mmCIF file of C-alpha atoms in Angstrom:
data_model
loop_
_atom_site.group_PDB
_atom_site.id
_atom_site.type_symbol
_atom_site.label_atom_id
_atom_site.label_comp_id
_atom_site.label_asym_id
_atom_site.label_seq_id
_atom_site.Cartn_x
_atom_site.Cartn_y
_atom_site.Cartn_z
ATOM 1 C CA MET A 1 11.116 3.891 18.593
ATOM 2 C CA SER A 2 8.960 6.411 17.277
ATOM 3 C CA THR A 3 8.347 7.444 13.554
ATOM 4 C CA PRO A 4 7.265 10.672 12.213
ATOM 5 C CA THR A 5 3.892 11.262 10.895
ATOM 6 C CA ILE A 6 1.866 12.781 7.993
ATOM 7 C CA LYS A 7 -1.051 14.599 8.815
ATOM 8 C CA LEU A 8 -4.059 13.367 6.552
ATOM 9 C CA ASN A 9 -6.711 15.698 5.357
ATOM 10 C CA SER A 10 -9.182 13.821 7.575
ATOM 11 C CA GLY A 11 -7.411 15.038 10.566
ATOM 12 C CA PHE A 12 -5.606 11.567 11.524
ATOM 13 C CA GLU A 13 -1.931 11.243 11.760
ATOM 14 C CA MET A 14 -0.315 8.319 9.706
ATOM 15 C CA PRO A 15 3.194 6.890 10.345
ATOM 16 C CA LEU A 16 5.704 7.894 7.625
ATOM 17 C CA VAL A 17 7.081 4.400 7.604
ATOM 18 C CA GLY A 18 4.894 1.368 8.031
ATOM 19 C CA PHE A 19 4.992 -2.493 7.434
ATOM 20 C CA GLY A 20 3.675 -3.914 4.215
ATOM 21 C CA LEU A 21 1.713 -7.075 4.403
ATOM 22 C CA TRP A 22 1.753 -8.370 0.599
ATOM 23 C CA LYS A 23 3.268 -11.856 0.287
ATOM 24 C CA VAL A 24 3.565 -12.352 4.193
ATOM 25 C CA ASN A 25 2.873 -16.169 4.341
ATOM 26 C CA ASN A 26 0.015 -17.232 6.592
ATOM 27 C CA ASP A 27 2.198 -19.599 8.845
ATOM 28 C CA THR A 28 4.422 -16.744 9.774
ATOM 29 C CA CYS A 29 2.198 -13.681 9.447
ATOM 30 C CA ALA A 30 1.057 -13.548 13.196
ATOM 31 C CA ASP A 31 4.553 -13.771 14.503
ATOM 32 C CA GLN A 32 5.929 -11.098 11.864
ATOM 33 C CA VAL A 33 3.288 -8.615 12.929
ATOM 34 C CA TYR A 34 4.046 -9.179 16.553
ATOM 35 C CA ASN A 35 7.681 -8.775 16.115
ATOM 36 C CA ALA A 36 7.006 -5.782 13.876
ATOM 37 C CA ILE A 37 4.917 -4.286 16.793
ATOM 38 C CA LYS A 38 7.747 -5.120 19.174
ATOM 39 C CA ALA A 39 10.387 -3.459 16.794
ATOM 40 C CA GLY A 40 8.491 -0.252 16.833
ATOM 41 C CA TYR A 41 6.261 -0.507 13.721
ATOM 42 C CA ARG A 42 2.620 1.094 14.173
ATOM 43 C CA LEU A 43 1.337 1.141 10.659
ATOM 44 C CA PHE A 44 0.578 -2.167 8.852
ATOM 45 C CA ASP A 45 -0.872 -2.131 5.405
ATOM 46 C CA GLY A 46 -2.948 -5.096 4.235
ATOM 47 C CA ALA A 47 -5.811 -6.230 1.959
ATOM 48 C CA CYS A 48 -8.254 -8.983 1.702
ATOM 49 C CA ASP A 49 -6.608 -10.100 -1.305
ATOM 50 C CA TYR A 50 -3.435 -10.980 0.580
ATOM 51 C CA GLY A 51 -5.185 -13.790 2.212
ATOM 52 C CA ASN A 52 -3.634 -12.950 5.531
ATOM 53 C CA GLU A 53 -6.069 -10.880 7.351
ATOM 54 C CA VAL A 54 -6.931 -13.324 10.078
ATOM 55 C CA GLU A 55 -3.471 -13.934 10.862
ATOM 56 C CA VAL A 56 -2.646 -10.060 10.914
ATOM 57 C CA GLY A 57 -5.362 -9.802 13.438
ATOM 58 C CA GLN A 58 -3.882 -12.697 15.439
ATOM 59 C CA GLY A 59 -0.595 -10.963 15.754
ATOM 60 C CA VAL A 60 -2.271 -7.635 16.598
ATOM 61 C CA ALA A 61 -4.499 -9.275 19.384
ATOM 62 C CA ARG A 62 -1.379 -11.003 20.904
ATOM 63 C CA ALA A 63 0.456 -7.659 21.001
ATOM 64 C CA ILE A 64 -2.346 -5.545 22.890
ATOM 65 C CA LYS A 65 -2.830 -8.620 24.919
ATOM 66 C CA ASP A 66 0.780 -8.593 25.890
ATOM 67 C CA GLY A 67 0.724 -4.819 26.527
ATOM 68 C CA LEU A 68 3.046 -3.918 23.779
ATOM 69 C CA VAL A 69 0.389 -1.416 22.250
ATOM 70 C CA LYS A 70 -3.354 -0.152 22.882
ATOM 71 C CA ARG A 71 -5.377 -0.457 19.563
ATOM 72 C CA GLU A 72 -5.287 3.335 19.273
ATOM 73 C CA ASP A 73 -1.576 3.217 19.093
ATOM 74 C CA LEU A 74 -1.856 1.240 15.771
ATOM 75 C CA PHE A 75 -2.788 2.401 11.972
ATOM 76 C CA LEU A 76 -4.324 -0.586 10.373
ATOM 77 C CA VAL A 77 -4.859 -0.297 6.521
ATOM 78 C CA SER A 78 -6.657 -2.308 4.141
ATOM 79 C CA LYS A 79 -8.162 -2.486 0.784
ATOM 80 C CA LEU A 80 -11.322 -2.891 -1.053
ATOM 81 C CA TRP A 81 -10.673 -5.668 -3.660
ATOM 82 C CA ASN A 82 -11.944 -5.263 -7.450
ATOM 83 C CA SER A 83 -14.837 -7.852 -7.276
ATOM 84 C CA PHE A 84 -16.438 -5.639 -3.983
ATOM 85 C CA HIS A 85 -16.945 -2.395 -6.261
ATOM 86 C CA ASP A 86 -20.942 -2.635 -6.613
ATOM 87 C CA LYS A 87 -22.308 -0.207 -4.021
ATOM 88 C CA GLU A 88 -24.275 -3.079 -2.335
ATOM 89 C CA GLN A 89 -21.060 -5.388 -1.853
ATOM 90 C CA VAL A 90 -18.681 -2.503 -0.306
ATOM 91 C CA GLU A 91 -20.073 -2.490 3.461
ATOM 92 C CA PRO A 92 -20.537 -6.438 3.517
ATOM 93 C CA ILE A 93 -16.893 -7.158 2.494
ATOM 94 C CA ALA A 94 -15.700 -4.282 4.815
ATOM 95 C CA ARG A 95 -17.283 -5.835 7.787
ATOM 96 C CA LYS A 96 -16.165 -9.106 6.909
ATOM 97 C CA GLN A 97 -12.320 -7.877 6.818
ATOM 98 C CA LEU A 98 -12.914 -6.176 10.104
ATOM 99 C CA LYS A 99 -14.156 -9.249 11.511
ATOM 100 C CA ASP A 100 -11.182 -11.187 10.179
ATOM 101 C CA LEU A 101 -8.735 -8.683 11.654
ATOM 102 C CA GLY A 102 -10.495 -8.628 15.250
ATOM 103 C CA ILE A 103 -11.075 -4.637 14.931
ATOM 104 C CA ASP A 104 -13.810 -2.416 15.021
ATOM 105 C CA TYR A 105 -12.579 0.035 12.598
ATOM 106 C CA PHE A 106 -9.776 0.658 9.796
ATOM 107 C CA ASP A 107 -7.735 3.540 10.372
ATOM 108 C CA LEU A 108 -7.429 3.760 6.414
ATOM 109 C CA TYR A 109 -9.524 1.891 3.620
ATOM 110 C CA ILE A 110 -8.239 2.019 0.306
ATOM 111 C CA VAL A 111 -9.834 1.328 -3.093
ATOM 112 C CA HIS A 112 -7.118 -1.184 -4.167
ATOM 113 C CA PHE A 113 -7.410 -0.548 -8.191
ATOM 114 C CA PRO A 114 -9.525 1.642 -10.479
ATOM 115 C CA VAL A 115 -11.202 -1.392 -11.988
ATOM 116 C CA ALA A 116 -14.393 -2.903 -11.065
ATOM 117 C CA LEU A 117 -14.901 -6.675 -11.641
ATOM 118 C CA GLU A 118 -17.858 -9.087 -11.502
ATOM 119 C CA TYR A 119 -18.764 -9.894 -7.949
ATOM 120 C CA VAL A 120 -17.748 -13.315 -6.617
ATOM 121 C CA ALA A 121 -19.045 -14.043 -3.177
ATOM 122 C CA PRO A 122 -16.723 -14.693 -0.372
ATOM 123 C CA GLU A 123 -18.149 -18.058 0.238
ATOM 124 C CA VAL A 124 -17.416 -19.078 -3.389
ATOM 125 C CA ARG A 125 -13.760 -17.996 -3.382
ATOM 126 C CA TYR A 126 -11.986 -16.252 -0.726
ATOM 127 C CA PRO A 127 -9.115 -14.564 -0.615
ATOM 128 C CA PRO A 128 -10.762 -13.028 -4.084
ATOM 129 C CA GLY A 129 -8.793 -12.886 -7.435
ATOM 130 C CA TRP A 130 -8.984 -11.129 -10.930
ATOM 131 C CA THR A 131 -11.040 -13.785 -12.459
ATOM 132 C CA ASN A 132 -14.846 -14.657 -11.652
ATOM 133 C CA ALA A 133 -16.297 -18.048 -10.681
ATOM 134 C CA GLN A 134 -15.848 -19.350 -14.273
ATOM 135 C CA ASP A 135 -12.153 -18.080 -14.115
ATOM 136 C CA LYS A 136 -12.860 -15.307 -16.650
ATOM 137 C CA VAL A 137 -12.007 -11.691 -16.049
ATOM 138 C CA LYS A 138 -15.315 -9.930 -16.659
ATOM 139 C CA LEU A 139 -16.033 -6.372 -15.663
ATOM 140 C CA SER A 140 -18.699 -5.024 -13.408
ATOM 141 C CA ASN A 141 -20.574 -1.742 -14.369
ATOM 142 C CA ALA A 142 -19.541 0.124 -11.150
ATOM 143 C CA THR A 143 -18.364 3.529 -11.668
ATOM 144 C CA ILE A 144 -15.740 5.008 -9.410
ATOM 145 C CA GLN A 145 -18.312 7.427 -8.128
ATOM 146 C CA GLU A 146 -20.614 4.534 -7.123
ATOM 147 C CA THR A 147 -17.814 2.844 -5.295
ATOM 148 C CA TRP A 148 -16.564 6.097 -3.679
ATOM 149 C CA THR A 149 -19.834 6.899 -2.458
ATOM 150 C CA ALA A 150 -20.100 3.456 -0.688
ATOM 151 C CA MET A 151 -16.763 4.092 0.957
ATOM 152 C CA GLU A 152 -17.703 7.430 2.168
ATOM 153 C CA SER A 153 -20.749 5.724 4.124
ATOM 154 C CA LEU A 154 -18.039 3.657 5.673
ATOM 155 C CA VAL A 155 -16.436 6.661 7.349
ATOM 156 C CA GLU A 156 -20.102 8.001 8.474
ATOM 157 C CA LYS A 157 -20.724 4.546 10.054
ATOM 158 C CA LYS A 158 -17.459 4.606 11.929
ATOM 159 C CA LEU A 159 -16.089 1.622 10.206
ATOM 160 C CA ALA A 160 -13.442 3.724 8.646
ATOM 161 C CA ARG A 161 -11.518 6.956 9.910
ATOM 162 C CA SER A 162 -10.084 7.513 6.722
ATOM 163 C CA ILE A 163 -10.450 6.523 3.220
ATOM 164 C CA GLY A 164 -8.204 6.627 -0.059
ATOM 165 C CA VAL A 165 -7.331 5.011 -3.362
ATOM 166 C CA SER A 166 -4.476 3.128 -4.958
ATOM 167 C CA ASN A 167 -3.117 2.926 -8.152
ATOM 168 C CA PHE A 168 -4.980 6.003 -9.542
ATOM 169 C CA SER A 169 -3.947 8.272 -12.279
ATOM 170 C CA PRO A 170 -3.760 11.908 -12.102
ATOM 171 C CA GLN A 171 -7.202 12.173 -14.536
ATOM 172 C CA LEU A 172 -9.195 9.652 -12.108
ATOM 173 C CA LEU A 173 -8.105 11.657 -9.211
ATOM 174 C CA MET A 174 -9.269 14.825 -11.126
ATOM 175 C CA ASP A 175 -12.542 13.138 -11.609
ATOM 176 C CA LEU A 176 -12.895 11.728 -8.355
ATOM 177 C CA LEU A 177 -12.217 15.237 -6.744
ATOM 178 C CA ARG A 178 -15.314 16.743 -8.461
ATOM 179 C CA TYR A 179 -17.968 14.734 -6.607
ATOM 180 C CA ALA A 180 -16.243 13.492 -3.559
ATOM 181 C CA ARG A 181 -17.758 14.563 -0.570
ATOM 182 C CA ILE A 182 -14.964 12.959 1.534
ATOM 183 C CA ARG A 183 -11.806 13.495 -0.196
ATOM 184 C CA PRO A 184 -9.255 10.722 -0.375
ATOM 185 C CA ALA A 185 -7.067 11.156 2.595
ATOM 186 C CA THR A 186 -4.024 8.772 0.569
ATOM 187 C CA LEU A 187 -2.867 7.676 -2.394
ATOM 188 C CA GLN A 188 -1.166 4.479 -2.537
ATOM 189 C CA ILE A 189 1.200 3.796 -5.953
ATOM 190 C CA GLU A 190 4.144 1.752 -6.985
ATOM 191 C CA HIS A 191 6.944 4.287 -6.515
ATOM 192 C CA HIS A 192 10.847 3.512 -6.725
ATOM 193 C CA PRO A 193 13.750 5.147 -8.499
ATOM 194 C CA TYR A 194 12.764 3.266 -11.715
ATOM 195 C CA LEU A 195 9.154 4.817 -11.519
ATOM 196 C CA THR A 196 9.044 8.102 -9.967
ATOM 197 C CA GLN A 197 5.847 9.223 -11.184
ATOM 198 C CA LYS A 198 6.812 12.547 -10.535
ATOM 199 C CA SER A 199 3.590 14.546 -12.010
ATOM 200 C CA LEU A 200 1.281 12.245 -10.250
ATOM 201 C CA VAL A 201 2.992 12.648 -6.844
ATOM 202 C CA ASN A 202 3.370 16.487 -7.239
ATOM 203 C CA TYR A 203 -0.475 16.574 -8.297
ATOM 204 C CA ALA A 204 -1.648 14.370 -5.355
ATOM 205 C CA GLN A 205 0.266 16.393 -2.803
ATOM 206 C CA LYS A 206 -0.727 19.475 -4.152
ATOM 207 C CA GLU A 207 -4.475 18.527 -3.574
ATOM 208 C CA GLY A 208 -3.521 17.652 -0.061
ATOM 209 C CA ILE A 209 -3.614 13.924 -0.609
ATOM 210 C CA ALA A 210 -0.773 12.001 1.154
ATOM 211 C CA VAL A 211 1.195 9.462 -0.975
ATOM 212 C CA THR A 212 2.356 6.097 0.128
ATOM 213 C CA ALA A 213 4.945 4.171 -1.889
ATOM 214 C CA TYR A 214 4.742 0.640 -2.428
ATOM 215 C CA SER A 215 7.316 -1.451 -3.982
ATOM 216 C CA SER A 216 10.111 0.828 -2.764
ATOM 217 C CA PHE A 217 12.944 -1.556 -3.833
ATOM 218 C CA GLY A 218 11.802 -1.680 -7.249
ATOM 219 C CA PRO A 219 12.136 -5.157 -9.045
ATOM 220 C CA LEU A 220 13.107 -7.081 -5.860
ATOM 221 C CA SER A 221 9.320 -7.956 -4.843
ATOM 222 C CA PHE A 222 8.647 -9.122 -8.301
ATOM 223 C CA ILE A 223 11.529 -11.445 -9.119
ATOM 224 C CA GLU A 224 10.016 -14.306 -7.123
ATOM 225 C CA LEU A 225 6.990 -13.927 -9.104
ATOM 226 C CA GLU A 226 9.019 -14.926 -12.347
ATOM 227 C CA MET A 227 8.276 -11.502 -13.884
ATOM 228 C CA GLN A 228 10.623 -11.044 -16.780
ATOM 229 C CA ASN A 229 11.120 -7.394 -16.534
ATOM 230 C CA ALA A 230 12.069 -7.600 -12.952
ATOM 231 C CA LYS A 231 14.594 -10.251 -13.641
ATOM 232 C CA ASP A 232 16.133 -8.176 -16.602
ATOM 233 C CA THR A 233 16.211 -4.920 -14.646
ATOM 234 C CA PRO A 234 19.459 -4.162 -12.412
ATOM 235 C CA LYS A 235 18.909 -4.440 -8.727
ATOM 236 C CA LEU A 236 18.727 -1.086 -6.973
ATOM 237 C CA PHE A 237 20.704 -2.718 -4.015
ATOM 238 C CA GLU A 238 23.382 -2.975 -6.167
ATOM 239 C CA HIS A 239 23.194 -0.145 -8.326
ATOM 240 C CA SER A 240 26.471 2.338 -7.948
ATOM 241 C CA ALA A 241 24.124 5.398 -7.811
ATOM 242 C CA ILE A 242 22.581 3.857 -4.470
ATOM 243 C CA THR A 243 25.741 1.905 -3.078
ATOM 244 C CA SER A 244 27.905 5.138 -3.288
ATOM 245 C CA ILE A 245 25.345 7.198 -1.506
ATOM 246 C CA ALA A 246 24.952 4.410 1.234
ATOM 247 C CA SER A 247 28.547 4.073 1.489
ATOM 248 C CA LYS A 248 28.677 7.906 2.286
ATOM 249 C CA HIS A 249 25.960 8.122 4.852
ATOM 250 C CA ASN A 250 27.073 4.793 6.372
ATOM 251 C CA ARG A 251 23.802 3.184 5.600
ATOM 252 C CA SER A 252 22.255 0.236 3.733
ATOM 253 C CA PRO A 253 20.926 0.786 0.175
ATOM 254 C CA ALA A 254 17.477 -0.095 1.671
ATOM 255 C CA GLN A 255 17.714 2.722 4.022
ATOM 256 C CA VAL A 256 18.912 4.920 1.256
ATOM 257 C CA LEU A 257 15.972 4.108 -0.935
ATOM 258 C CA LEU A 258 13.530 4.556 1.693
ATOM 259 C CA ARG A 259 14.762 7.921 2.844
ATOM 260 C CA TRP A 260 14.716 9.118 -0.814
ATOM 261 C CA ALA A 261 11.058 8.942 -0.372
ATOM 262 C CA THR A 262 10.337 9.672 3.041
ATOM 263 C CA GLN A 263 12.594 12.938 2.772
ATOM 264 C CA ARG A 264 10.098 14.205 0.032
ATOM 265 C CA ASN A 265 7.088 13.494 2.540
ATOM 266 C CA ILE A 266 6.036 9.940 0.872
ATOM 267 C CA ALA A 267 5.252 7.262 3.066
ATOM 268 C CA VAL A 268 6.689 4.050 2.881
ATOM 269 C CA ILE A 269 5.632 0.120 3.652
ATOM 270 C CA PRO A 270 8.705 -2.087 3.440
ATOM 271 C CA LYS A 271 8.791 -5.532 4.999
ATOM 272 C CA SER A 272 11.334 -7.918 6.417
ATOM 273 C CA ASN A 273 11.553 -11.033 7.843
ATOM 274 C CA ASP A 274 15.219 -10.317 9.210
ATOM 275 C CA PRO A 275 15.306 -8.449 12.521
ATOM 276 C CA THR A 276 18.374 -6.469 11.683
ATOM 277 C CA ARG A 277 16.668 -5.064 8.378
ATOM 278 C CA LEU A 278 13.400 -4.987 10.265
ATOM 279 C CA ALA A 279 14.943 -2.167 12.651
ATOM 280 C CA GLN A 280 16.964 -0.625 10.038
ATOM 281 C CA ASN A 281 13.747 0.241 7.626
ATOM 282 C CA LEU A 282 12.485 2.052 10.653
ATOM 283 C CA GLN A 283 15.604 4.111 10.940
ATOM 284 C CA VAL A 284 15.131 6.265 7.687
ATOM 285 C CA THR A 285 14.129 9.602 9.027
ATOM 286 C CA ASP A 286 17.185 10.331 11.304
ATOM 287 C CA PHE A 287 19.552 11.299 8.396
ATOM 288 C CA ASP A 288 19.031 13.652 5.178
ATOM 289 C CA LEU A 289 20.307 13.217 1.698
ATOM 290 C CA ASP A 290 21.468 16.376 -0.061
ATOM 291 C CA GLN A 291 19.511 17.719 -3.307
ATOM 292 C CA SER A 292 21.983 16.291 -5.529
ATOM 293 C CA GLU A 293 21.725 13.081 -3.988
ATOM 294 C CA LEU A 294 17.992 13.074 -4.375
ATOM 295 C CA GLU A 295 18.248 14.119 -7.828
ATOM 296 C CA SER A 296 20.855 11.705 -8.810
ATOM 297 C CA ILE A 297 18.521 8.967 -7.430
ATOM 298 C CA SER A 298 15.400 10.224 -9.366
ATOM 299 C CA ALA A 299 17.566 10.493 -12.529
ATOM 300 C CA LEU A 300 17.320 6.641 -12.440
ATOM 301 C CA ASN A 301 13.731 6.744 -13.451
ATOM 302 C CA GLN A 302 12.600 4.465 -16.582
ATOM 303 C CA ASN A 303 8.914 4.677 -16.322
ATOM 304 C CA LEU A 304 9.272 0.936 -15.491
ATOM 305 C CA ARG A 305 6.200 -0.490 -13.654
ATOM 306 C CA PHE A 306 6.166 -3.902 -12.277
ATOM 307 C CA ASN A 307 2.889 -4.230 -10.603
ATOM 308 C CA ASP A 308 0.541 -4.159 -13.737
ATOM 309 C CA PRO A 309 -2.154 -6.523 -14.260
ATOM 310 C CA GLN A 310 -0.739 -7.542 -18.021
ATOM 311 C CA ASN A 311 2.334 -8.386 -16.344
ATOM 312 C CA TYR A 312 0.557 -11.062 -14.685
ATOM 313 C CA GLY A 313 -0.855 -12.022 -18.088
ATOM 314 C CA LEU A 314 -4.268 -10.593 -17.227
ATOM 315 C CA ASP A 315 -6.058 -8.765 -20.100
ATOM 316 C CA VAL A 316 -6.961 -5.752 -17.854
ATOM 317 C CA THR A 317 -5.739 -2.305 -18.885
ATOM 318 C CA ILE A 318 -5.514 0.211 -16.398
ATOM 319 C CA PHE A 319 -2.050 1.951 -16.899
#
């Protein structure tokens, strides 16, 4: 099963639907990646912070060895963690991540958060985290411009085909676009009916930057993290505004939520361990919601953000 693509400003095509690797356990990761490729997924969205890139690479290698895909059929995404923003650290960590994944280049490499933290060597702690070797949150003096210039060099050295950003505000994007020699190809953001970020999405798309949504199912990903605002928020899968539309189209609530995004040319990266839901999550471009349905889902917006460092008890102000 093939999925539609978005033409990036770098000239490459990115699948509109991919598989997200956040919170995929190490002991099942290789098999999940392999099975997702078998099911038709071609985009895999990872990060060194997820701590499973070696296992992702094992799943990819097995799929290639078994003839399910060629490397060029896949669109592999990873991210630069906050503690590697200093210009001299960007290329070494990117090369480590490529080695862990067993690949020669990223299809897309993203600045994970717009915050620079003090460098912690991979030999000291890996996967990295929000705190330094003394378990303190300490900022680095690296500017976004310094980091982005180093990201651009990865493209020039053919270590990354496209580069992008995540969790950036419109103001940070505006600033980045003033000096970028290579424009960001994508912006990845938390995006679901409780957090529509309409003006940010509109601005990015107007500037030719493709938008990717993470946490498309709202609080679902964060309940298991014991996040109180996620526990207190009605589940989107059970919301009458979603279930009524799902019933009308004979689709699952998950498919409706994903179609709400993809119909507006926003890429999505859900994950599932269940083979049926894995297949269903790919089948979100073969039906359309009408305008009133799109608007009724968007009307659920509460500007409710879950993936905020402060929600994890960290004194880091980004949003």
